[in-house]
Short mmCIF file of C-alpha atoms in Angstrom, two decimals:
data_model
loop_
_atom_site.label_atom_id
_atom_site.label_comp_id
_atom_site.label_asym_id
_atom_site.label_seq_id
_atom_site.Cartn_x
_atom_site.Cartn_y
_atom_site.Cartn_z
CA MET I 76 -181.63 81.46 -152.47
CA THR I 77 -180.92 85.51 -152.74
CA ALA I 78 -177.77 86.29 -154.20
CA ALA I 79 -175.92 89.29 -153.18
CA ARG I 80 -175.37 91.96 -155.85
CA MET I 81 -172.54 94.25 -156.56
CA THR I 82 -172.62 98.08 -156.33
CA ARG I 83 -169.78 98.46 -158.78
CA THR I 84 -167.34 96.44 -160.76
CA GLU I 85 -165.24 98.92 -162.23
CA GLY I 86 -161.34 98.93 -161.32
CA LEU I 87 -161.80 95.00 -160.53
CA SER I 88 -159.52 92.61 -162.55
CA ALA I 89 -161.20 90.22 -164.94
CA ARG I 90 -160.04 87.16 -162.73
CA ALA I 91 -161.88 88.70 -159.65
CA LEU I 92 -164.87 89.05 -161.60
CA ASP I 93 -164.90 85.94 -163.56
CA GLU I 94 -163.37 83.57 -160.68
CA ILE I 95 -164.48 85.11 -157.34
CA LEU I 96 -167.54 87.27 -157.80
CA THR I 97 -169.47 84.65 -159.63
CA PRO I 98 -173.20 84.09 -159.63
CA GLU I 99 -172.68 80.81 -157.37
CA ALA I 100 -170.48 82.66 -154.91
CA LEU I 101 -172.65 85.66 -154.65
CA ALA I 102 -175.63 83.44 -154.05
CA PHE I 103 -173.74 81.51 -151.31
CA VAL I 104 -172.94 84.99 -149.55
CA GLY I 105 -176.58 86.11 -150.07
CA GLU I 106 -177.80 82.83 -148.23
CA LEU I 107 -175.24 83.55 -145.33
CA HIS I 108 -176.57 86.97 -145.11
CA GLY I 109 -180.15 86.10 -145.12
CA ARG I 110 -179.74 83.39 -142.39
CA LEU I 111 -177.51 85.14 -140.11
CA ASP I 112 -177.46 88.80 -140.47
CA PRO I 113 -180.82 89.51 -138.40
CA THR I 114 -178.96 87.87 -135.44
CA ARG I 115 -175.83 89.97 -136.40
CA ARG I 116 -177.63 93.06 -136.15
CA GLU I 117 -179.37 92.09 -132.79
CA LEU I 118 -175.94 90.96 -131.41
CA LEU I 119 -174.53 94.55 -132.36
CA GLY I 120 -177.55 96.24 -130.62
CA ALA I 121 -176.90 94.11 -127.66
CA ARG I 122 -173.21 95.43 -127.70
CA ALA I 123 -174.19 99.00 -127.92
CA ALA I 124 -176.47 98.65 -124.87
CA ARG I 125 -173.75 96.91 -122.75
CA HIS I 126 -171.44 99.77 -123.57
CA ALA I 127 -173.98 102.34 -122.76
CA ALA I 128 -174.48 100.33 -119.26
CA LEU I 129 -170.85 100.70 -118.63
CA LEU I 130 -170.85 104.54 -118.86
CA GLY I 131 -173.20 104.49 -115.62
CA ALA I 132 -171.71 105.09 -112.27
CA GLY I 133 -170.42 102.32 -110.63
CA ALA I 134 -170.80 99.77 -113.45
CA THR I 135 -168.20 97.35 -114.16
CA LEU I 136 -167.43 93.93 -115.94
CA ASP I 137 -167.68 90.56 -114.24
CA PHE I 138 -167.86 86.78 -115.17
CA LEU I 139 -171.34 85.92 -116.07
CA PRO I 140 -173.56 84.30 -113.15
CA GLU I 141 -175.79 82.71 -115.98
CA THR I 142 -172.96 80.69 -117.30
CA GLN I 143 -171.39 79.37 -114.20
CA GLU I 144 -172.49 75.80 -115.23
CA ILE I 145 -170.12 76.13 -118.37
CA ARG I 146 -167.30 77.31 -116.44
CA ASP I 147 -167.69 74.61 -113.91
CA GLY I 148 -168.21 71.87 -116.43
CA ALA I 149 -165.75 69.17 -117.59
CA TRP I 150 -166.15 69.40 -121.22
CA GLN I 151 -163.44 69.73 -123.89
CA VAL I 152 -163.19 71.25 -127.44
CA ALA I 153 -162.60 68.98 -130.35
CA ALA I 154 -159.11 67.59 -130.66
CA PRO I 155 -156.60 69.59 -132.85
CA PRO I 156 -157.03 68.86 -136.48
CA ALA I 157 -154.11 66.36 -137.85
CA ASP I 158 -152.77 68.76 -140.02
CA TYR I 159 -152.08 71.46 -137.74
CA VAL I 160 -150.99 70.40 -134.32
CA ASP I 161 -147.86 72.41 -134.16
CA ARG I 162 -148.47 76.08 -134.28
CA ARG I 163 -145.10 77.44 -132.52
CA VAL I 164 -144.85 80.42 -134.77
CA GLU I 165 -147.35 81.99 -137.07
CA ILE I 166 -146.68 84.96 -139.36
CA THR I 167 -149.43 87.24 -140.21
CA GLY I 168 -150.04 89.85 -143.02
CA PRO I 169 -152.33 91.21 -145.71
CA THR I 170 -153.34 89.47 -148.88
CA ASP I 171 -150.98 91.20 -151.31
CA ARG I 172 -149.70 88.65 -153.82
CA LYS I 173 -146.02 89.02 -152.95
CA LEU I 174 -146.45 89.19 -149.38
CA VAL I 175 -148.75 85.93 -149.37
CA ILE I 176 -145.99 84.26 -151.08
CA ASN I 177 -143.19 85.53 -148.65
CA ALA I 178 -145.31 84.57 -145.75
CA LEU I 179 -146.07 80.98 -146.83
CA ASN I 180 -142.31 80.61 -147.54
CA SER I 181 -141.02 82.27 -144.22
CA GLY I 182 -140.50 78.88 -142.41
CA ALA I 183 -143.44 79.75 -139.81
CA LYS I 184 -145.83 76.91 -139.15
CA GLY I 185 -148.82 79.01 -140.09
CA PHE I 186 -149.66 82.18 -142.13
CA MET I 187 -152.58 84.25 -141.10
CA ALA I 188 -153.78 86.03 -144.40
CA ASP I 189 -155.58 89.29 -142.95
CA PHE I 190 -158.71 90.73 -144.46
CA GLU I 191 -159.07 92.85 -141.30
CA ASP I 192 -156.74 94.97 -139.46
CA ALA I 193 -153.69 94.60 -141.67
CA ASN I 194 -155.80 95.39 -144.77
CA SER I 195 -157.32 98.38 -146.11
CA PRO I 196 -160.57 97.12 -147.39
CA THR I 197 -160.80 98.70 -150.96
CA TRP I 198 -162.92 96.64 -153.23
CA PHE I 199 -159.74 95.89 -155.18
CA ASN I 200 -157.84 94.83 -152.25
CA GLN I 201 -160.75 92.50 -151.04
CA THR I 202 -161.19 90.89 -154.37
CA GLU I 203 -157.70 90.54 -155.39
CA GLY I 204 -156.93 88.96 -151.93
CA HIS I 205 -159.26 86.17 -152.78
CA VAL I 206 -157.64 85.49 -156.21
CA ASN I 207 -154.36 85.30 -154.38
CA LEU I 208 -155.43 82.94 -151.80
CA LYS I 209 -157.11 80.61 -154.42
CA ASP I 210 -153.89 80.56 -156.23
CA ALA I 211 -151.90 80.00 -153.10
CA ILE I 212 -154.03 77.02 -152.32
CA ASP I 213 -153.68 75.64 -155.81
CA GLY I 214 -149.98 76.11 -155.71
CA THR I 215 -149.87 78.29 -158.51
CA ILE I 216 -149.32 81.71 -157.18
CA GLU I 217 -146.38 83.64 -158.85
CA HIS I 218 -145.29 87.32 -158.79
CA ARG I 219 -142.75 89.32 -160.79
CA SER I 220 -141.79 92.78 -159.18
CA PRO I 221 -141.02 95.72 -161.10
CA ASP I 222 -137.14 95.15 -160.56
CA GLY I 223 -137.58 91.67 -162.33
CA ARG I 224 -137.29 89.37 -159.23
CA GLU I 225 -139.67 86.47 -159.21
CA TYR I 226 -141.49 84.93 -156.53
CA ARG I 227 -142.91 81.42 -156.24
CA LEU I 228 -143.87 78.98 -153.49
CA ASN I 229 -141.37 76.77 -151.94
CA ASP I 230 -142.03 72.92 -151.68
CA GLU I 231 -142.70 73.43 -148.02
CA ILE I 232 -145.07 76.18 -147.00
CA ALA I 233 -146.90 77.35 -144.00
CA THR I 234 -150.53 76.36 -143.05
CA LEU I 235 -152.90 79.01 -144.14
CA LEU I 236 -155.42 80.68 -141.89
CA VAL I 237 -157.75 83.42 -142.87
CA ARG I 238 -158.96 86.49 -140.80
CA PRO I 239 -162.22 88.01 -142.21
CA ARG I 240 -163.35 91.31 -140.94
CA GLY I 241 -165.27 91.87 -137.50
CA LEU I 242 -169.03 91.55 -137.27
CA HIS I 243 -169.19 95.27 -137.10
CA LEU I 244 -167.81 96.29 -140.22
CA PRO I 245 -169.89 96.56 -143.58
CA GLU I 246 -168.90 95.44 -147.05
CA LYS I 247 -170.42 98.48 -149.00
CA HIS I 248 -170.04 96.81 -152.62
CA LEU I 249 -172.27 93.98 -151.79
CA LEU I 250 -176.14 94.37 -151.09
CA VAL I 251 -178.91 91.89 -150.53
CA GLY I 252 -181.87 93.71 -151.48
CA GLU I 253 -181.27 97.17 -150.01
CA GLU I 254 -179.24 95.79 -146.95
CA THR I 255 -175.58 95.98 -146.99
CA VAL I 256 -173.75 92.64 -146.49
CA ALA I 257 -171.36 92.55 -143.41
CA GLY I 258 -167.70 92.47 -144.21
CA ALA I 259 -167.39 89.43 -142.01
CA PHE I 260 -169.77 87.45 -144.23
CA ALA I 261 -168.45 88.62 -147.48
CA ASP I 262 -164.91 87.72 -146.42
CA PHE I 263 -165.66 84.42 -144.89
CA GLY I 264 -168.23 83.51 -147.66
CA LEU I 265 -166.03 84.14 -150.66
CA TYR I 266 -163.10 82.37 -148.98
CA ALA I 267 -165.31 79.33 -147.81
CA PHE I 268 -167.05 78.97 -151.26
CA HIS I 269 -163.86 79.09 -153.22
CA CYS I 270 -161.35 77.35 -151.17
CA ALA I 271 -162.84 75.17 -148.44
CA ARG I 272 -163.57 72.12 -150.86
CA ARG I 273 -160.03 72.51 -152.31
CA LEU I 274 -158.37 72.30 -149.06
CA HIS I 275 -160.45 69.40 -147.89
CA ALA I 276 -159.97 67.37 -151.00
CA SER I 277 -156.12 67.69 -150.34
CA ASP I 278 -156.61 66.59 -146.65
CA ARG I 279 -155.86 70.24 -145.53
CA GLY I 280 -158.04 72.15 -142.84
CA VAL I 281 -159.94 75.17 -143.42
CA HIS I 282 -158.58 77.59 -140.74
CA PHE I 283 -159.78 80.99 -139.62
CA TYR I 284 -159.06 83.55 -137.15
CA LEU I 285 -162.24 85.42 -135.94
CA PRO I 286 -161.61 88.86 -134.40
CA LYS I 287 -163.15 91.37 -132.04
CA LEU I 288 -165.79 89.14 -130.45
CA GLU I 289 -167.18 90.71 -127.33
CA HIS I 290 -169.65 88.03 -126.13
CA HIS I 291 -170.29 84.32 -126.30
CA LEU I 292 -173.45 84.73 -128.44
CA GLU I 293 -171.31 86.12 -131.14
CA ALA I 294 -169.22 82.99 -131.11
CA ARG I 295 -172.44 81.09 -131.32
CA LEU I 296 -173.10 83.06 -134.48
CA TRP I 297 -169.81 82.33 -135.97
CA ASN I 298 -170.34 78.69 -134.96
CA ASP I 299 -173.66 78.83 -137.00
CA ALA I 300 -171.77 80.26 -139.97
CA LEU I 301 -169.34 77.60 -139.90
CA THR I 302 -171.93 74.98 -139.61
CA PHE I 303 -173.89 76.41 -142.53
CA ALA I 304 -170.68 76.55 -144.65
CA GLU I 305 -169.91 73.14 -143.92
CA GLN I 306 -173.38 71.74 -144.80
CA GLN I 307 -173.73 73.74 -147.87
CA LEU I 308 -170.23 72.74 -149.14
CA GLY I 309 -170.66 69.02 -148.31
CA LEU I 310 -167.93 68.93 -145.62
CA PRO I 311 -168.00 67.00 -142.45
CA THR I 312 -168.46 68.77 -138.93
CA GLY I 313 -165.27 70.29 -137.85
CA ALA I 314 -163.56 70.41 -141.33
CA MET I 315 -163.59 74.33 -140.59
CA ARG I 316 -161.84 75.51 -137.29
CA ALA I 317 -161.49 78.96 -135.74
CA THR I 318 -159.24 80.53 -133.36
CA ILE I 319 -160.99 83.43 -131.58
CA LEU I 320 -158.88 86.61 -130.65
CA ILE I 321 -159.66 87.58 -127.18
CA GLU I 322 -158.82 91.18 -128.02
CA THR I 323 -161.77 92.93 -126.30
CA PHE I 324 -162.24 93.64 -122.50
CA PRO I 325 -165.62 91.88 -122.42
CA ALA I 326 -164.34 88.81 -124.01
CA ALA I 327 -161.67 88.17 -121.42
CA PHE I 328 -164.67 87.35 -118.89
CA GLN I 329 -166.10 84.84 -121.18
CA MET I 330 -163.29 82.70 -122.50
CA ASP I 331 -164.76 79.37 -121.39
CA GLU I 332 -168.18 80.11 -122.84
CA ILE I 333 -166.55 81.33 -126.13
CA LEU I 334 -164.80 78.11 -126.58
CA TYR I 335 -167.91 76.10 -125.49
CA GLU I 336 -169.86 77.73 -128.19
CA LEU I 337 -167.30 76.84 -130.90
CA ARG I 338 -166.33 73.56 -129.18
CA ASP I 339 -166.69 71.44 -132.43
CA HIS I 340 -164.90 74.16 -134.59
CA SER I 341 -162.43 75.46 -132.00
CA LEU I 342 -158.75 75.94 -132.76
CA GLY I 343 -158.13 77.97 -129.47
CA LEU I 344 -157.87 81.42 -128.31
CA ASN I 345 -155.15 83.91 -129.16
CA ALA I 346 -153.90 86.85 -126.80
CA GLY I 347 -153.87 90.08 -128.52
CA ARG I 348 -152.46 93.46 -127.10
CA TRP I 349 -153.10 96.72 -128.77
CA ASP I 350 -156.76 95.99 -129.35
CA TYR I 351 -157.20 94.58 -125.78
CA ILE I 352 -155.99 97.83 -124.27
CA PHE I 353 -158.06 99.87 -126.60
CA SER I 354 -161.10 98.03 -125.52
CA ALA I 355 -160.38 98.64 -122.02
CA ILE I 356 -160.21 102.34 -122.70
CA LYS I 357 -163.53 102.17 -124.78
CA CYS I 358 -165.26 100.35 -122.11
CA PHE I 359 -164.41 102.82 -119.45
CA PRO I 360 -163.85 105.97 -121.33
CA ASN I 361 -164.72 108.33 -118.33
CA ASP I 362 -163.26 106.42 -115.36
CA PRO I 363 -159.90 108.02 -114.37
CA ALA I 364 -159.06 104.36 -112.94
CA PHE I 365 -158.65 103.43 -116.57
CA VAL I 366 -156.28 106.01 -117.77
CA THR I 367 -153.38 104.43 -119.19
CA PRO I 368 -149.48 105.63 -119.51
CA ASP I 369 -147.63 105.58 -122.64
CA ARG I 370 -148.54 102.61 -124.77
CA ALA I 371 -144.87 101.32 -124.81
CA ALA I 372 -145.45 101.09 -120.96
CA VAL I 373 -148.30 99.00 -121.25
CA THR I 374 -146.48 95.74 -121.68
CA MET I 375 -147.64 92.04 -121.34
CA THR I 376 -146.13 91.83 -117.82
CA VAL I 377 -148.06 94.76 -116.25
CA PRO I 378 -150.76 93.27 -113.66
CA PHE I 379 -153.79 93.49 -115.87
CA MET I 380 -152.22 92.17 -118.92
CA ARG I 381 -150.37 89.38 -117.00
CA SER I 382 -153.81 88.29 -115.54
CA TYR I 383 -155.61 88.10 -118.82
CA THR I 384 -152.69 86.17 -120.53
CA GLU I 385 -152.35 83.72 -117.73
CA LEU I 386 -156.13 83.10 -117.50
CA LEU I 387 -156.30 82.62 -121.18
CA VAL I 388 -153.48 79.71 -121.05
CA LYS I 389 -155.31 78.32 -118.18
CA THR I 390 -158.78 78.31 -119.79
CA CYS I 391 -157.38 76.98 -123.24
CA HIS I 392 -155.51 74.12 -121.77
CA ALA I 393 -158.25 73.12 -119.44
CA ARG I 394 -160.43 72.69 -122.38
CA GLY I 395 -157.88 70.92 -124.84
CA ALA I 396 -157.25 74.14 -126.83
CA PHE I 397 -154.51 76.09 -128.35
CA ALA I 398 -153.32 79.11 -126.35
CA MET I 399 -151.47 81.40 -129.07
CA GLY I 400 -149.50 84.45 -128.01
CA GLY I 401 -149.32 87.93 -129.20
CA MET I 402 -147.49 89.79 -132.00
CA ALA I 403 -143.72 90.52 -132.30
CA ALA I 404 -143.99 93.58 -134.77
CA VAL I 405 -140.38 94.08 -135.43
CA ILE I 406 -139.23 94.85 -138.95
CA PRO I 407 -135.37 94.36 -139.01
CA SER I 408 -133.35 97.29 -140.33
CA ARG I 409 -131.07 96.58 -143.50
CA THR I 410 -128.55 98.94 -142.17
CA ASP I 411 -128.31 98.91 -138.40
CA ALA I 412 -127.24 95.63 -136.94
CA GLU I 413 -127.01 97.07 -133.47
CA ALA I 414 -130.69 98.18 -133.70
CA ASN I 415 -131.68 94.70 -134.85
CA GLU I 416 -129.98 92.96 -131.90
CA ARG I 417 -131.51 95.33 -129.38
CA ALA I 418 -135.13 94.58 -131.03
CA PHE I 419 -134.35 90.79 -131.27
CA ALA I 420 -133.15 90.86 -127.60
CA GLY I 421 -136.92 92.17 -126.88
CA VAL I 422 -138.49 89.55 -129.00
CA ARG I 423 -136.52 86.81 -127.28
CA ALA I 424 -137.47 87.87 -123.91
CA ASP I 425 -141.15 88.30 -124.90
CA LYS I 426 -141.34 84.94 -126.62
CA GLU I 427 -139.52 83.19 -123.81
CA ARG I 428 -142.08 84.56 -121.31
CA GLU I 429 -144.98 83.21 -123.40
CA ALA I 430 -143.32 79.58 -123.98
CA GLN I 431 -142.67 79.42 -120.23
CA ALA I 432 -146.25 80.66 -119.35
CA GLY I 433 -147.64 77.67 -121.45
CA PHE I 434 -148.45 79.33 -124.83
CA ASP I 435 -148.47 76.72 -127.49
CA GLY I 436 -147.42 79.36 -130.23
CA THR I 437 -146.93 83.07 -131.08
CA TRP I 438 -147.15 85.66 -133.83
CA VAL I 439 -144.54 87.60 -135.72
CA ALA I 440 -144.88 90.15 -138.53
CA HIS I 441 -141.76 89.56 -140.63
CA PRO I 442 -140.05 86.40 -142.02
CA ASP I 443 -136.63 87.64 -140.49
CA VAL I 444 -138.20 87.23 -137.03
CA VAL I 445 -139.57 83.77 -137.34
CA GLY I 446 -136.30 81.89 -136.24
CA VAL I 447 -135.81 84.33 -133.47
CA ALA I 448 -139.27 83.50 -132.10
CA ARG I 449 -139.02 79.84 -132.89
CA GLU I 450 -135.77 79.29 -130.81
CA GLN I 451 -137.77 80.32 -127.64
CA PHE I 452 -140.67 77.89 -128.32
CA ASP I 453 -138.02 75.14 -129.31
CA ALA I 454 -136.37 75.46 -126.17
CA VAL I 455 -139.48 74.56 -124.18
CA LEU I 456 -141.51 72.41 -126.60
CA GLY I 457 -138.46 70.37 -127.97
CA GLU I 458 -139.95 67.49 -130.17
CA ARG I 459 -143.49 68.09 -128.69
CA PRO I 460 -146.04 69.88 -131.23
CA ASN I 461 -147.50 71.84 -128.33
CA GLN I 462 -148.07 71.92 -124.48
CA ILE I 463 -151.73 71.75 -124.46
CA GLU I 464 -151.31 69.02 -121.86
CA ARG I 465 -149.74 71.47 -119.42
CA ARG I 466 -152.49 72.75 -117.05
CA ARG I 467 -152.11 76.02 -115.35
CA ASP I 468 -153.93 74.94 -112.15
CA ASP I 469 -151.67 77.35 -110.24
CA VAL I 470 -153.31 80.32 -111.77
CA THR I 471 -156.27 82.11 -110.08
CA VAL I 472 -157.56 85.27 -111.73
CA ALA I 473 -160.51 87.15 -110.28
CA ALA I 474 -162.56 90.00 -111.94
CA ALA I 475 -160.71 92.56 -110.14
CA ASP I 476 -157.27 91.15 -111.47
CA LEU I 477 -158.43 91.67 -115.13
CA LEU I 478 -159.78 95.20 -114.30
CA ALA I 479 -156.61 96.48 -112.52
CA VAL I 480 -155.48 98.86 -115.10
CA SER I 481 -154.76 101.55 -112.50
CA GLU I 482 -152.06 99.29 -111.35
CA THR I 483 -150.04 99.90 -114.54
CA PRO I 484 -146.84 101.84 -113.83
CA GLY I 485 -145.82 104.78 -115.78
CA GLU I 486 -147.24 108.13 -116.96
CA ALA I 487 -148.81 109.62 -120.06
CA THR I 488 -145.67 111.83 -121.41
CA GLU I 489 -145.06 114.30 -123.77
CA ALA I 490 -142.87 111.91 -125.81
CA GLY I 491 -145.65 109.19 -125.76
CA LEU I 492 -148.14 111.91 -127.13
CA ARG I 493 -145.87 112.76 -129.99
CA SER I 494 -145.42 109.05 -130.84
CA ASN I 495 -149.11 108.28 -130.84
CA VAL I 496 -149.92 111.34 -132.90
CA SER I 497 -147.10 110.62 -135.53
CA VAL I 498 -147.83 106.96 -135.79
CA CYS I 499 -151.65 107.38 -135.82
CA PHE I 500 -151.57 109.96 -138.49
CA GLN I 501 -149.08 107.98 -140.73
CA TYR I 502 -151.11 104.97 -140.36
CA ILE I 503 -154.44 106.63 -141.26
CA SER I 504 -152.83 108.04 -144.46
CA PHE I 505 -151.60 104.65 -145.31
CA TRP I 506 -154.87 103.02 -144.89
CA LEU I 507 -156.75 105.78 -147.05
CA SER I 508 -154.23 105.21 -149.60
CA GLY I 509 -154.98 101.43 -149.80
CA ARG I 510 -152.24 99.91 -147.37
CA GLY I 511 -153.41 98.21 -144.24
CA ALA I 512 -149.96 97.13 -143.03
CA ALA I 513 -147.44 99.72 -142.95
CA GLY I 514 -143.63 99.57 -141.71
CA ILE I 515 -143.31 102.73 -139.35
CA ASN I 516 -140.22 103.08 -137.07
CA ASN I 517 -139.18 99.59 -137.75
CA LEU I 518 -142.35 98.11 -136.62
CA MET I 519 -145.17 96.83 -138.64
CA GLU I 520 -148.15 98.54 -137.65
CA ASP I 521 -151.90 97.90 -138.59
CA ALA I 522 -155.23 99.30 -137.32
CA ALA I 523 -154.93 98.17 -133.89
CA THR I 524 -151.89 100.29 -133.57
CA ALA I 525 -154.04 103.35 -134.72
CA GLU I 526 -157.00 102.50 -132.43
CA ILE I 527 -154.84 102.30 -129.32
CA SER I 528 -152.93 105.64 -130.40
CA ARG I 529 -156.03 107.55 -131.10
CA SER I 530 -158.02 106.22 -127.98
CA GLN I 531 -155.14 107.11 -125.68
CA ILE I 532 -154.92 110.63 -127.02
CA TRP I 533 -158.70 110.92 -126.59
CA GLN I 534 -158.59 109.60 -123.09
CA TRP I 535 -155.57 111.79 -122.04
CA VAL I 536 -157.49 114.98 -123.27
CA ARG I 537 -160.70 113.84 -121.51
CA HIS I 538 -158.80 113.39 -118.34
CA GLY I 539 -156.69 116.45 -118.36
CA ARG I 540 -153.50 114.92 -119.25
CA PHE I 541 -153.09 117.24 -122.09
CA THR I 542 -155.27 119.89 -123.45
CA ARG I 543 -156.99 119.66 -127.04
CA GLU I 544 -155.11 122.67 -128.26
CA HIS I 545 -151.71 121.28 -127.26
CA VAL I 546 -152.65 118.15 -129.19
CA VAL I 547 -153.55 120.24 -132.16
CA GLU I 548 -150.08 122.00 -131.96
CA VAL I 549 -148.43 118.63 -131.75
CA LEU I 550 -150.40 117.31 -134.86
CA ASN I 551 -149.26 120.29 -136.61
CA GLU I 552 -145.79 119.94 -135.82
CA GLU I 553 -145.86 116.15 -136.56
CA MET I 554 -147.48 116.65 -139.87
CA ALA I 555 -144.86 119.29 -140.98
CA ALA I 556 -142.04 116.71 -139.83
CA ILE I 557 -143.84 113.94 -141.76
CA ARG I 558 -144.04 116.13 -144.78
CA ALA I 559 -140.31 117.25 -144.77
CA ALA I 560 -139.37 113.59 -144.52
CA VAL I 561 -141.43 112.13 -147.36
CA GLY I 562 -141.38 115.05 -149.81
CA ASP I 563 -144.10 116.99 -151.27
CA ASP I 564 -145.38 114.47 -154.04
CA THR I 565 -145.60 111.55 -151.60
CA TRP I 566 -147.30 113.79 -149.03
CA GLN I 567 -150.10 114.63 -151.43
CA ARG I 568 -150.51 111.13 -152.47
CA GLY I 569 -151.04 110.22 -148.75
CA ARG I 570 -154.31 112.41 -148.61
CA PRO I 571 -153.30 114.60 -145.87
CA ASP I 572 -156.64 116.54 -145.72
CA ASP I 573 -158.73 113.27 -145.34
CA THR I 574 -156.18 111.99 -142.80
CA ARG I 575 -156.27 115.10 -140.73
CA ALA I 576 -160.17 115.14 -140.73
CA VAL I 577 -160.29 111.33 -139.61
CA PHE I 578 -157.61 111.90 -137.08
CA GLU I 579 -159.39 114.61 -135.54
CA GLN I 580 -162.91 112.77 -135.55
CA VAL I 581 -161.48 109.74 -133.89
CA ALA I 582 -158.86 111.32 -131.45
CA LEU I 583 -160.36 114.58 -130.67
CA GLY I 584 -164.10 114.29 -130.98
CA ASP I 585 -166.63 114.80 -128.11
CA GLU I 586 -167.22 111.09 -127.73
CA LEU I 587 -164.87 108.13 -128.51
CA VAL I 588 -165.73 106.89 -131.78
CA GLU I 589 -166.29 103.14 -131.71
CA PHE I 590 -163.74 102.15 -134.58
CA LEU I 591 -161.72 104.52 -136.52
CA THR I 592 -162.32 102.12 -139.62
CA LEU I 593 -166.07 102.91 -139.76
CA PRO I 594 -165.75 106.57 -140.62
CA ALA I 595 -162.49 106.14 -142.51
CA TYR I 596 -164.25 103.55 -144.56
CA GLU I 597 -166.35 106.24 -146.15
CA LEU I 598 -163.43 107.66 -147.78
CA ILE I 599 -162.15 104.80 -149.74
CA ASP I 600 -163.27 102.94 -152.99
#
C-alpha cells in the first residue's frame, strides 16, 4: 500500500495533523489514488477529446446509441436507505465550524457539507473541514464566536451529506510518488476513512453528493471508489450512497446511464442551474445559437431548462430514485422586511413549481429559508416522505428540447454585464482570500455563480454583444465602486491585483478556460 505524502504542514492545526492526516488515512488515500487515478486521467482525456469534437462544424450532443438497452431496460436502483427517505429540504454550505453547526440545527432534513463550489480549497480549509465533520458526527462540535456567543448541536439535527471536489481538480498538498492526488480522492478518502465506520456503527448512512460528471463512465469510476471504500472499511454494499449533480450539459443526455452505473449506491440525481448553463456555453462556445441573455433571465422555466428538469424527474422516478431540485440562494435582510417578502415570494413560486413537477426535495442556502421551502413541499407531500412513486409518463423530451437554448427569451443587457462583472470580481476576491461561499447582494454565491458570470461575459464578447474594451471599462468602474464601498483596508486584503488577473484570464482570454478554479488554485495556499 502506497501512502500519500504531504508537501507542507505549516499552518495546519495540531488536530488536523494528529487526527486527520494520520499515516493510516494517508495510506487509504494513496491506495485509492493508485487503484483509480489512471482511469480518472483517461476519463479527463476523453472529456477533452469530446469538447474538442464539439467545436467542429455541425457537432452536437445526443443520447448515446450504444446505451439504448440501458435506457429501455426495466432495472431499478437500490431502495432509499432507511435513515433518509425524506429529503424535502436540504441546506448546503461550507465546512466552516460555526456554519456546520447552524446548518445541522437549521430544521432542514439534510445538510450538504461542501468541499467543492462553496469552499475555497486552501489546505487549512480542507483539513479543518474534516475535523469539523468528524466532531459533528461524534456530537461534540462546539464553537464560541468572538462576541461570546456559543454554538452547539440541537438534539435533532439534519442528516449529513458531503460533496467532494470534482474529478478535474487537484490537491496539490498531497502526492503519491510525484503524482498529485485528485481533490476528489483526497476529500472522499479522508472523509470515508474517518467517518464512514462511525456513521455505520450508529445506523446512519454515509451519504455523498458527486459533482461535475460529464459521462456515465465517470459515474462508474465513482462507483468503483465507493465499492473500494466499503470493502476496505468492512462495510456492506450500499452503506455508502451518492446523489449525482446533473450540472453539465453532456450529463443531461446520460441520466439513465449514470443511475445505472451507481444503482447499488444511488441516492438519486440533482438539478443544478448555474453550472448547467455554464456547461452549455462551454460545450458550444462558438455557436451563436447558444448565446444566452442576462443570467437572471435564464430561469428554470425557459424551454431548455424546463426540458432538463422534467426529464430528470421522469428518469429518477422510473428508476426508483430521488429527484432533487435546485438552489434557493436568498439571504434574508436583517433590515428590509419588504425586500425579504419579495425574495420569499420568488422562493415560494420556485419551490411550488418543483414540488408540483414531482421533485422529492430541494436546496436552500440559509436557515431562514428552510421553512419557506418546506411549506411548498409539505403542501404536495403531506405525510408522505417523498413522491418517488409519481411517474412522469406524460413527459417526452428529445435531444432537440435539451439543446433549445436559442428559445430562451431576453437579451444581454448593459445591466446584466455590470452585474456579472461585479459579482464575478467580488466572488473571485473572496475565493482567493479563503472564502468559498459569499453573501453578495443578498444572495449566497459560490463558484458556480462566478462560472456562469464569467462565461457569459466571454461569450458576449466572442459574439459581438459587447467589445472587450467596453468590458474593461465596466471592470474599472465596478472595481472603483467596490473599493469605495468596502474601504481601502478591506480592498487590499481582497487581493485586487490577483483578482483582476484571474478575472481577465477567465472572462477575457482568447479561449474559454475550462474552470476558473484551476488557474485560481495556483494563487492560494
